[in-house]
Amino acid sequence: MNGAEEEKKENKQVKSKKRVADHGEVFTADREVNAMLDLVKQETERIDSRFLEPACGDGNFLTEVLRRKLAVVDSRYGKSQLEWERYAVIAVSSIYGVDILEDNANECRKRLFNIFNERYTTLFSVKCKEECFRTVKFLLSRNILWGDALDFTNPETKKPIVFSEWSPVNGTMLKRRDYIFRFLVEKTHQFTLFNDEGEPAAIDEPVKDFPLVHFLKLGEDDAN
Ligand SMILES: C[S@@+](CC[C@H](N)C(=O)[O-])C[C@H]1O[C@@H](n2cnc3c(N)ncnc32)[C@H](O)[C@@H]1O
C-alpha cells in the first residue's frame, strides 16, 4: 500500500454532515470491505471478472478489487513485462464505478491509478512504458464515471451514462463496445434504443462499436 492509500485508510468514514445528509455518504471501513469481498473471493481474484459499483464513493471496494486482481497478475505474470501489462490492463478494464459526486469519481479514478502505478513501477521501474500508463488512464476515464445511478445521467449535462465493454481479442488487441447504462438495467427499454445506423437495437446491442485496437495504443487518438 502506498503512502496516500495508508493515509486514506486512516481517514474518517464521513467527510461532512452535509454530505451524509445530501448523499448518504458514509464510506465503508476496510474490515467490512474485505469481509464482503471475501463472500465472492473467487471473483475478486479472477483477473477479468467484471465489477460495477453504482455508488462507488472514492473507491473503497473497487480499490480492494484491483489490489486483489493485481496480486494474481503479479504471481502469474510477474516475470514477463508484456504479459503482466496485458493482464493488468484486463484487470483495470473490468472495474466500473459511478458516483453522483464528481470529486468522489475523480478520487476513485486517482486511487485506482495509484494502485496500478505502484505495482507497475515496483516490478519494472525504468522499463515501465508511457503507453501503458496512458492506456490505464484512458480505461479509468471511461470506466469510472460521474453520474446519477438512479436516473442514469450525468448530473450536469443530463446526458445518459454510457459504459464501455472491453474484450481482449487475439492476446494483445482490445474490442470496445459502448452500451447505455439505463438500458442495461431497465430491460423494459429493450427495443427503444437506436444504434449507430439509426436502426432499432436490442438491449444487448452496443450503441457504438469500435475497431480493434492494440492494448498499448488505447487513448492514442479519439477514434478508440
Ligand atoms: C454510503 S456511501 C458508500 C460509498 C462506497 N460505496 C463505500 O462503500 O465506501 C454512498 C455513496 O453513494 C453516492 N450516491 C448517492 N446517491 C447516488 C446516486 N443517485 N447515484 C450515484 N451515486 C450516489 C454518494 O455520493 C456516496 O459516495
mmCIF file with all atom_site columns, C-alpha atoms in Angstrom, residues 9-179:
data_model
loop_
_atom_site.group_PDB
_atom_site.id
_atom_site.type_symbol
_atom_site.label_atom_id
_atom_site.label_alt_id
_atom_site.label_comp_id
_atom_site.label_asym_id
_atom_site.label_entity_id
_atom_site.label_seq_id
_atom_site.pdbx_PDB_ins_code
_atom_site.Cartn_x
_atom_site.Cartn_y
_atom_site.Cartn_z
_atom_site.occupancy
_atom_site.B_iso_or_equiv
_atom_site.pdbx_formal_charge
_atom_site.auth_seq_id
_atom_site.auth_comp_id
_atom_site.auth_asym_id
_atom_site.auth_atom_id
_atom_site.pdbx_PDB_model_num
ATOM 1   C CA . LYS A 1 9   ? -7.324  4.141   5.294   1.00 0.00 ? 9   LYS A CA 1
ATOM 2   C CA . GLU A 1 10  ? -6.816  6.225   8.402   1.00 0.00 ? 10  GLU A CA 1
ATOM 3   C CA . ASN A 1 11  ? -9.335  8.792   7.242   1.00 0.00 ? 11  ASN A CA 1
ATOM 4   C CA . LYS A 1 12  ? -12.767 9.026   8.735   1.00 0.00 ? 12  LYS A CA 1
ATOM 5   C CA . GLN A 1 13  ? -15.716 7.380   7.056   1.00 0.00 ? 13  GLN A CA 1
ATOM 6   C CA . VAL A 1 14  ? -17.583 10.685  6.995   1.00 0.00 ? 14  VAL A CA 1
ATOM 7   C CA . LYS A 1 15  ? -16.380 13.834  5.241   1.00 0.00 ? 15  LYS A CA 1
ATOM 8   C CA . SER A 1 16  ? -19.122 16.184  6.414   1.00 0.00 ? 16  SER A CA 1
ATOM 9   C CA . LYS A 1 17  ? -22.597 16.097  7.935   1.00 0.00 ? 17  LYS A CA 1
ATOM 10  C CA . LYS A 1 18  ? -23.930 17.858  4.858   1.00 0.00 ? 18  LYS A CA 1
ATOM 11  C CA . ARG A 1 19  ? -22.598 15.177  2.519   1.00 0.00 ? 19  ARG A CA 1
ATOM 12  C CA . VAL A 1 20  ? -24.147 12.481  4.694   1.00 0.00 ? 20  VAL A CA 1
ATOM 13  C CA . ALA A 1 21  ? -27.483 14.299  4.713   1.00 0.00 ? 21  ALA A CA 1
ATOM 14  C CA . ASP A 1 22  ? -27.445 15.133  0.999   1.00 0.00 ? 22  ASP A CA 1
ATOM 15  C CA . HIS A 1 23  ? -25.990 11.946  -0.450  1.00 0.00 ? 23  HIS A CA 1
ATOM 16  C CA . GLY A 1 24  ? -25.801 9.328   2.300   1.00 0.00 ? 24  GLY A CA 1
ATOM 17  C CA . GLU A 1 25  ? -22.044 9.473   2.016   1.00 0.00 ? 25  GLU A CA 1
ATOM 18  C CA . VAL A 1 26  ? -20.577 7.176   4.661   1.00 0.00 ? 26  VAL A CA 1
ATOM 19  C CA . PHE A 1 27  ? -17.585 5.246   3.392   1.00 0.00 ? 27  PHE A CA 1
ATOM 20  C CA . THR A 1 28  ? -17.259 1.570   4.200   1.00 0.00 ? 28  THR A CA 1
ATOM 21  C CA . ALA A 1 29  ? -14.393 0.629   6.528   1.00 0.00 ? 29  ALA A CA 1
ATOM 22  C CA . ASP A 1 30  ? -11.599 -1.630  5.390   1.00 0.00 ? 30  ASP A CA 1
ATOM 23  C CA . ARG A 1 31  ? -12.647 -4.564  7.556   1.00 0.00 ? 31  ARG A CA 1
ATOM 24  C CA . GLU A 1 32  ? -16.201 -4.632  6.160   1.00 0.00 ? 32  GLU A CA 1
ATOM 25  C CA . VAL A 1 33  ? -14.933 -4.143  2.601   1.00 0.00 ? 33  VAL A CA 1
ATOM 26  C CA . ASN A 1 34  ? -12.708 -7.202  2.938   1.00 0.00 ? 34  ASN A CA 1
ATOM 27  C CA . ALA A 1 35  ? -15.350 -9.283  4.700   1.00 0.00 ? 35  ALA A CA 1
ATOM 28  C CA . MET A 1 36  ? -17.872 -8.505  1.952   1.00 0.00 ? 36  MET A CA 1
ATOM 29  C CA . LEU A 1 37  ? -15.427 -9.126  -0.873  1.00 0.00 ? 37  LEU A CA 1
ATOM 30  C CA . ASP A 1 38  ? -14.462 -12.408 0.747   1.00 0.00 ? 38  ASP A CA 1
ATOM 31  C CA . LEU A 1 39  ? -18.039 -13.553 0.141   1.00 0.00 ? 39  LEU A CA 1
ATOM 32  C CA . VAL A 1 40  ? -17.147 -13.509 -3.578  1.00 0.00 ? 40  VAL A CA 1
ATOM 33  C CA . LYS A 1 41  ? -13.452 -14.169 -3.102  1.00 0.00 ? 41  LYS A CA 1
ATOM 34  C CA . GLN A 1 42  ? -13.064 -16.263 -6.236  1.00 0.00 ? 42  GLN A CA 1
ATOM 35  C CA . GLU A 1 43  ? -14.459 -13.459 -8.387  1.00 0.00 ? 43  GLU A CA 1
ATOM 36  C CA . THR A 1 44  ? -12.206 -10.839 -6.795  1.00 0.00 ? 44  THR A CA 1
ATOM 37  C CA . GLU A 1 45  ? -9.228  -12.981 -7.773  1.00 0.00 ? 45  GLU A CA 1
ATOM 38  C CA . ARG A 1 46  ? -10.368 -13.630 -11.338 1.00 0.00 ? 46  ARG A CA 1
ATOM 39  C CA . ILE A 1 47  ? -8.443  -11.143 -13.446 1.00 0.00 ? 47  ILE A CA 1
ATOM 40  C CA . ASP A 1 48  ? -11.207 -10.444 -15.985 1.00 0.00 ? 48  ASP A CA 1
ATOM 41  C CA . SER A 1 49  ? -14.202 -10.620 -13.672 1.00 0.00 ? 49  SER A CA 1
ATOM 42  C CA . ARG A 1 50  ? -16.404 -7.527  -14.129 1.00 0.00 ? 50  ARG A CA 1
ATOM 43  C CA . PHE A 1 51  ? -17.319 -5.388  -11.111 1.00 0.00 ? 51  PHE A CA 1
ATOM 44  C CA . LEU A 1 52  ? -19.660 -2.397  -11.281 1.00 0.00 ? 52  LEU A CA 1
ATOM 45  C CA . GLU A 1 53  ? -20.336 -0.317  -8.187  1.00 0.00 ? 53  GLU A CA 1
ATOM 46  C CA . PRO A 1 54  ? -23.203 2.140   -8.807  1.00 0.00 ? 54  PRO A CA 1
ATOM 47  C CA . ALA A 1 55  ? -22.418 4.350   -5.780  1.00 0.00 ? 55  ALA A CA 1
ATOM 48  C CA . CYS A 1 56  ? -18.684 3.768   -5.582  1.00 0.00 ? 56  CYS A CA 1
ATOM 49  C CA . GLY A 1 57  ? -17.733 6.747   -3.420  1.00 0.00 ? 57  GLY A CA 1
ATOM 50  C CA . ASP A 1 58  ? -13.995 7.265   -3.650  1.00 0.00 ? 58  ASP A CA 1
ATOM 51  C CA . GLY A 1 59  ? -13.461 3.586   -4.305  1.00 0.00 ? 59  GLY A CA 1
ATOM 52  C CA . ASN A 1 60  ? -13.051 1.622   -1.079  1.00 0.00 ? 60  ASN A CA 1
ATOM 53  C CA . PHE A 1 61  ? -14.430 -1.528  -2.723  1.00 0.00 ? 61  PHE A CA 1
ATOM 54  C CA . LEU A 1 62  ? -13.040 -1.029  -6.215  1.00 0.00 ? 62  LEU A CA 1
ATOM 55  C CA . THR A 1 63  ? -9.501  -0.327  -4.996  1.00 0.00 ? 63  THR A CA 1
ATOM 56  C CA . GLU A 1 64  ? -9.511  -3.553  -2.990  1.00 0.00 ? 64  GLU A CA 1
ATOM 57  C CA . VAL A 1 65  ? -10.825 -5.479  -6.001  1.00 0.00 ? 65  VAL A CA 1
ATOM 58  C CA . LEU A 1 66  ? -7.996  -4.079  -8.134  1.00 0.00 ? 66  LEU A CA 1
ATOM 59  C CA . ARG A 1 67  ? -5.438  -4.851  -5.443  1.00 0.00 ? 67  ARG A CA 1
ATOM 60  C CA . ARG A 1 68  ? -6.583  -8.476  -5.281  1.00 0.00 ? 68  ARG A CA 1
ATOM 61  C CA . LYS A 1 69  ? -6.626  -8.875  -9.061  1.00 0.00 ? 69  LYS A CA 1
ATOM 62  C CA . LEU A 1 70  ? -3.152  -7.361  -9.430  1.00 0.00 ? 70  LEU A CA 1
ATOM 63  C CA . ALA A 1 71  ? -1.786  -9.701  -6.759  1.00 0.00 ? 71  ALA A CA 1
ATOM 64  C CA . VAL A 1 72  ? -2.870  -12.563 -9.032  1.00 0.00 ? 72  VAL A CA 1
ATOM 65  C CA . VAL A 1 73  ? -1.342  -10.841 -12.086 1.00 0.00 ? 73  VAL A CA 1
ATOM 66  C CA . ASP A 1 74  ? 1.917   -10.422 -10.131 1.00 0.00 ? 74  ASP A CA 1
ATOM 67  C CA . SER A 1 75  ? 2.074   -14.051 -9.087  1.00 0.00 ? 75  SER A CA 1
ATOM 68  C CA . ARG A 1 76  ? 1.235   -15.448 -12.526 1.00 0.00 ? 76  ARG A CA 1
ATOM 69  C CA . TYR A 1 77  ? 2.884   -12.997 -14.900 1.00 0.00 ? 77  TYR A CA 1
ATOM 70  C CA . GLY A 1 78  ? 5.419   -11.027 -12.841 1.00 0.00 ? 78  GLY A CA 1
ATOM 71  C CA . LYS A 1 79  ? 8.314   -12.497 -14.795 1.00 0.00 ? 79  LYS A CA 1
ATOM 72  C CA . SER A 1 80  ? 7.201   -11.225 -18.198 1.00 0.00 ? 80  SER A CA 1
ATOM 73  C CA . GLN A 1 81  ? 6.622   -7.495  -18.555 1.00 0.00 ? 81  GLN A CA 1
ATOM 74  C CA . LEU A 1 82  ? 4.376   -7.715  -21.628 1.00 0.00 ? 82  LEU A CA 1
ATOM 75  C CA . GLU A 1 83  ? 2.219   -10.425 -20.083 1.00 0.00 ? 83  GLU A CA 1
ATOM 76  C CA . TRP A 1 84  ? 1.986   -8.507  -16.821 1.00 0.00 ? 84  TRP A CA 1
ATOM 77  C CA . GLU A 1 85  ? 0.936   -5.363  -18.716 1.00 0.00 ? 85  GLU A CA 1
ATOM 78  C CA . ARG A 1 86  ? -1.627  -7.249  -20.775 1.00 0.00 ? 86  ARG A CA 1
ATOM 79  C CA . TYR A 1 87  ? -3.288  -8.856  -17.775 1.00 0.00 ? 87  TYR A CA 1
ATOM 80  C CA . ALA A 1 88  ? -3.034  -5.777  -15.560 1.00 0.00 ? 88  ALA A CA 1
ATOM 81  C CA . VAL A 1 89  ? -4.836  -3.832  -18.300 1.00 0.00 ? 89  VAL A CA 1
ATOM 82  C CA . ILE A 1 90  ? -7.548  -6.509  -18.399 1.00 0.00 ? 90  ILE A CA 1
ATOM 83  C CA . ALA A 1 91  ? -7.874  -6.238  -14.607 1.00 0.00 ? 91  ALA A CA 1
ATOM 84  C CA . VAL A 1 92  ? -8.361  -2.462  -14.803 1.00 0.00 ? 92  VAL A CA 1
ATOM 85  C CA . SER A 1 93  ? -10.674 -2.662  -17.816 1.00 0.00 ? 93  SER A CA 1
ATOM 86  C CA . SER A 1 94  ? -13.166 -4.837  -15.949 1.00 0.00 ? 94  SER A CA 1
ATOM 87  C CA . ILE A 1 95  ? -13.653 -2.473  -12.980 1.00 0.00 ? 95  ILE A CA 1
ATOM 88  C CA . TYR A 1 96  ? -16.502 0.064   -13.218 1.00 0.00 ? 96  TYR A CA 1
ATOM 89  C CA . GLY A 1 97  ? -17.924 2.701   -10.919 1.00 0.00 ? 97  GLY A CA 1
ATOM 90  C CA . VAL A 1 98  ? -20.385 5.596   -10.819 1.00 0.00 ? 98  VAL A CA 1
ATOM 91  C CA . ASP A 1 99  ? -20.819 8.270   -8.182  1.00 0.00 ? 99  ASP A CA 1
ATOM 92  C CA . ILE A 1 100 ? -23.110 11.274  -8.061  1.00 0.00 ? 100 ILE A CA 1
ATOM 93  C CA . LEU A 1 101 ? -20.381 13.443  -6.555  1.00 0.00 ? 101 LEU A CA 1
ATOM 94  C CA . GLU A 1 102 ? -17.759 14.447  -9.095  1.00 0.00 ? 102 GLU A CA 1
ATOM 95  C CA . ASP A 1 103 ? -14.947 14.660  -6.541  1.00 0.00 ? 103 ASP A CA 1
ATOM 96  C CA . ASN A 1 104 ? -15.631 11.071  -5.485  1.00 0.00 ? 104 ASN A CA 1
ATOM 97  C CA . ALA A 1 105 ? -15.441 9.792   -9.063  1.00 0.00 ? 105 ALA A CA 1
ATOM 98  C CA . ASN A 1 106 ? -12.197 11.742  -9.583  1.00 0.00 ? 106 ASN A CA 1
ATOM 99  C CA . GLU A 1 107 ? -10.697 10.452  -6.353  1.00 0.00 ? 107 GLU A CA 1
ATOM 100 C CA . CYS A 1 108 ? -11.733 6.885   -7.156  1.00 0.00 ? 108 CYS A CA 1
ATOM 101 C CA . ARG A 1 109 ? -10.014 7.081   -10.551 1.00 0.00 ? 109 ARG A CA 1
ATOM 102 C CA . LYS A 1 110 ? -6.901  8.527   -8.922  1.00 0.00 ? 110 LYS A CA 1
ATOM 103 C CA . ARG A 1 111 ? -6.715  5.817   -6.255  1.00 0.00 ? 111 ARG A CA 1
ATOM 104 C CA . LEU A 1 112 ? -7.124  3.048   -8.817  1.00 0.00 ? 112 LEU A CA 1
ATOM 105 C CA . PHE A 1 113 ? -4.395  4.583   -10.957 1.00 0.00 ? 113 PHE A CA 1
ATOM 106 C CA . ASN A 1 114 ? -2.073  4.862   -7.956  1.00 0.00 ? 114 ASN A CA 1
ATOM 107 C CA . ILE A 1 115 ? -2.530  1.190   -7.148  1.00 0.00 ? 115 ILE A CA 1
ATOM 108 C CA . PHE A 1 116 ? -1.688  0.224   -10.730 1.00 0.00 ? 116 PHE A CA 1
ATOM 109 C CA . ASN A 1 117 ? 1.243   2.669   -10.783 1.00 0.00 ? 117 ASN A CA 1
ATOM 110 C CA . GLU A 1 118 ? 2.669   1.368   -7.532  1.00 0.00 ? 118 GLU A CA 1
ATOM 111 C CA . ARG A 1 119 ? 2.631   -2.284  -8.671  1.00 0.00 ? 119 ARG A CA 1
ATOM 112 C CA . TYR A 1 120 ? 3.902   -1.495  -12.174 1.00 0.00 ? 120 TYR A CA 1
ATOM 113 C CA . THR A 1 121 ? 6.812   0.706   -11.084 1.00 0.00 ? 121 THR A CA 1
ATOM 114 C CA . THR A 1 122 ? 7.792   -1.655  -8.269  1.00 0.00 ? 122 THR A CA 1
ATOM 115 C CA . LEU A 1 123 ? 8.077   -4.528  -10.725 1.00 0.00 ? 123 LEU A CA 1
ATOM 116 C CA . PHE A 1 124 ? 9.502   -2.843  -13.812 1.00 0.00 ? 124 PHE A CA 1
ATOM 117 C CA . SER A 1 125 ? 10.829  0.582   -12.673 1.00 0.00 ? 125 SER A CA 1
ATOM 118 C CA . VAL A 1 126 ? 12.588  2.335   -15.589 1.00 0.00 ? 126 VAL A CA 1
ATOM 119 C CA . LYS A 1 127 ? 11.233  -0.188  -18.086 1.00 0.00 ? 127 LYS A CA 1
ATOM 120 C CA . CYS A 1 128 ? 7.657   0.990   -17.476 1.00 0.00 ? 128 CYS A CA 1
ATOM 121 C CA . LYS A 1 129 ? 6.044   2.237   -20.683 1.00 0.00 ? 129 LYS A CA 1
ATOM 122 C CA . GLU A 1 130 ? 4.327   5.582   -21.060 1.00 0.00 ? 130 GLU A CA 1
ATOM 123 C CA . GLU A 1 131 ? 1.825   3.907   -23.397 1.00 0.00 ? 131 GLU A CA 1
ATOM 124 C CA . CYS A 1 132 ? 0.786   1.510   -20.658 1.00 0.00 ? 132 CYS A CA 1
ATOM 125 C CA . PHE A 1 133 ? 0.152   4.378   -18.227 1.00 0.00 ? 133 PHE A CA 1
ATOM 126 C CA . ARG A 1 134 ? -1.858  6.126   -20.949 1.00 0.00 ? 134 ARG A CA 1
ATOM 127 C CA . THR A 1 135 ? -3.937  3.002   -21.588 1.00 0.00 ? 135 THR A CA 1
ATOM 128 C CA . VAL A 1 136 ? -4.759  2.647   -17.899 1.00 0.00 ? 136 VAL A CA 1
ATOM 129 C CA . LYS A 1 137 ? -5.645  6.342   -17.555 1.00 0.00 ? 137 LYS A CA 1
ATOM 130 C CA . PHE A 1 138 ? -7.880  6.083   -20.599 1.00 0.00 ? 138 PHE A CA 1
ATOM 131 C CA . LEU A 1 139 ? -9.648  2.981   -19.261 1.00 0.00 ? 139 LEU A CA 1
ATOM 132 C CA . LEU A 1 140 ? -10.253 4.662   -15.920 1.00 0.00 ? 140 LEU A CA 1
ATOM 133 C CA . SER A 1 141 ? -11.606 7.780   -17.634 1.00 0.00 ? 141 SER A CA 1
ATOM 134 C CA . ARG A 1 142 ? -14.149 5.572   -19.441 1.00 0.00 ? 142 ARG A CA 1
ATOM 135 C CA . ASN A 1 143 ? -14.979 3.195   -16.581 1.00 0.00 ? 143 ASN A CA 1
ATOM 136 C CA . ILE A 1 144 ? -15.245 5.416   -13.506 1.00 0.00 ? 144 ILE A CA 1
ATOM 137 C CA . LEU A 1 145 ? -17.947 7.942   -14.226 1.00 0.00 ? 145 LEU A CA 1
ATOM 138 C CA . TRP A 1 146 ? -19.572 10.918  -12.590 1.00 0.00 ? 146 TRP A CA 1
ATOM 139 C CA . GLY A 1 147 ? -23.241 10.072  -12.756 1.00 0.00 ? 147 GLY A CA 1
ATOM 140 C CA . ASP A 1 148 ? -26.550 9.546   -11.039 1.00 0.00 ? 148 ASP A CA 1
ATOM 141 C CA . ALA A 1 149 ? -27.168 5.818   -10.792 1.00 0.00 ? 149 ALA A CA 1
ATOM 142 C CA . LEU A 1 150 ? -30.873 6.413   -10.197 1.00 0.00 ? 150 LEU A CA 1
ATOM 143 C CA . ASP A 1 151 ? -31.693 8.420   -13.325 1.00 0.00 ? 151 ASP A CA 1
ATOM 144 C CA . PHE A 1 152 ? -28.691 7.105   -15.280 1.00 0.00 ? 152 PHE A CA 1
ATOM 145 C CA . THR A 1 153 ? -27.449 10.522  -16.410 1.00 0.00 ? 153 THR A CA 1
ATOM 146 C CA . ASN A 1 154 ? -24.564 12.863  -15.766 1.00 0.00 ? 154 ASN A CA 1
ATOM 147 C CA . PRO A 1 155 ? -25.826 15.342  -13.125 1.00 0.00 ? 155 PRO A CA 1
ATOM 148 C CA . GLU A 1 156 ? -24.539 18.358  -15.066 1.00 0.00 ? 156 GLU A CA 1
ATOM 149 C CA . THR A 1 157 ? -25.034 17.561  -18.742 1.00 0.00 ? 157 THR A CA 1
ATOM 150 C CA . LYS A 1 158 ? -28.006 15.228  -18.224 1.00 0.00 ? 158 LYS A CA 1
ATOM 151 C CA . LYS A 1 159 ? -26.534 13.056  -20.945 1.00 0.00 ? 159 LYS A CA 1
ATOM 152 C CA . PRO A 1 160 ? -27.037 9.304   -20.484 1.00 0.00 ? 160 PRO A CA 1
ATOM 153 C CA . ILE A 1 161 ? -24.299 7.332   -18.785 1.00 0.00 ? 161 ILE A CA 1
ATOM 154 C CA . VAL A 1 162 ? -22.537 5.173   -21.375 1.00 0.00 ? 162 VAL A CA 1
ATOM 155 C CA . PHE A 1 163 ? -20.266 2.326   -20.318 1.00 0.00 ? 163 PHE A CA 1
ATOM 156 C CA . SER A 1 164 ? -17.644 0.660   -22.490 1.00 0.00 ? 164 SER A CA 1
ATOM 157 C CA . GLU A 1 165 ? -17.247 -3.077  -22.587 1.00 0.00 ? 165 GLU A CA 1
ATOM 158 C CA . TRP A 1 166 ? -13.625 -4.156  -23.192 1.00 0.00 ? 166 TRP A CA 1
ATOM 159 C CA . SER A 1 167 ? -12.959 -7.605  -24.569 1.00 0.00 ? 167 SER A CA 1
ATOM 160 C CA . PRO A 1 168 ? -9.480  -8.994  -25.197 1.00 0.00 ? 168 PRO A CA 1
ATOM 161 C CA . VAL A 1 169 ? -9.047  -10.446 -28.696 1.00 0.00 ? 169 VAL A CA 1
ATOM 162 C CA . ASN A 1 170 ? -6.094  -12.468 -30.010 1.00 0.00 ? 170 ASN A CA 1
ATOM 163 C CA . GLY A 1 171 ? -3.931  -11.749 -26.991 1.00 0.00 ? 171 GLY A CA 1
ATOM 164 C CA . THR A 1 172 ? -2.892  -8.145  -27.497 1.00 0.00 ? 172 THR A CA 1
ATOM 165 C CA . MET A 1 173 ? -5.949  -6.499  -29.062 1.00 0.00 ? 173 MET A CA 1
ATOM 166 C CA . LEU A 1 174 ? -8.961  -4.960  -27.324 1.00 0.00 ? 174 LEU A CA 1
ATOM 167 C CA . LYS A 1 175 ? -12.510 -4.622  -28.601 1.00 0.00 ? 175 LYS A CA 1
ATOM 168 C CA . ARG A 1 176 ? -14.600 -1.743  -27.254 1.00 0.00 ? 176 ARG A CA 1
ATOM 169 C CA . ARG A 1 177 ? -18.373 -1.689  -27.378 1.00 0.00 ? 177 ARG A CA 1
ATOM 170 C CA . ASP A 1 178 ? -20.412 1.090   -25.770 1.00 0.00 ? 178 ASP A CA 1
ATOM 171 C CA . TYR A 1 179 ? -23.719 0.498   -24.001 1.00 0.00 ? 179 TYR A CA 1
#
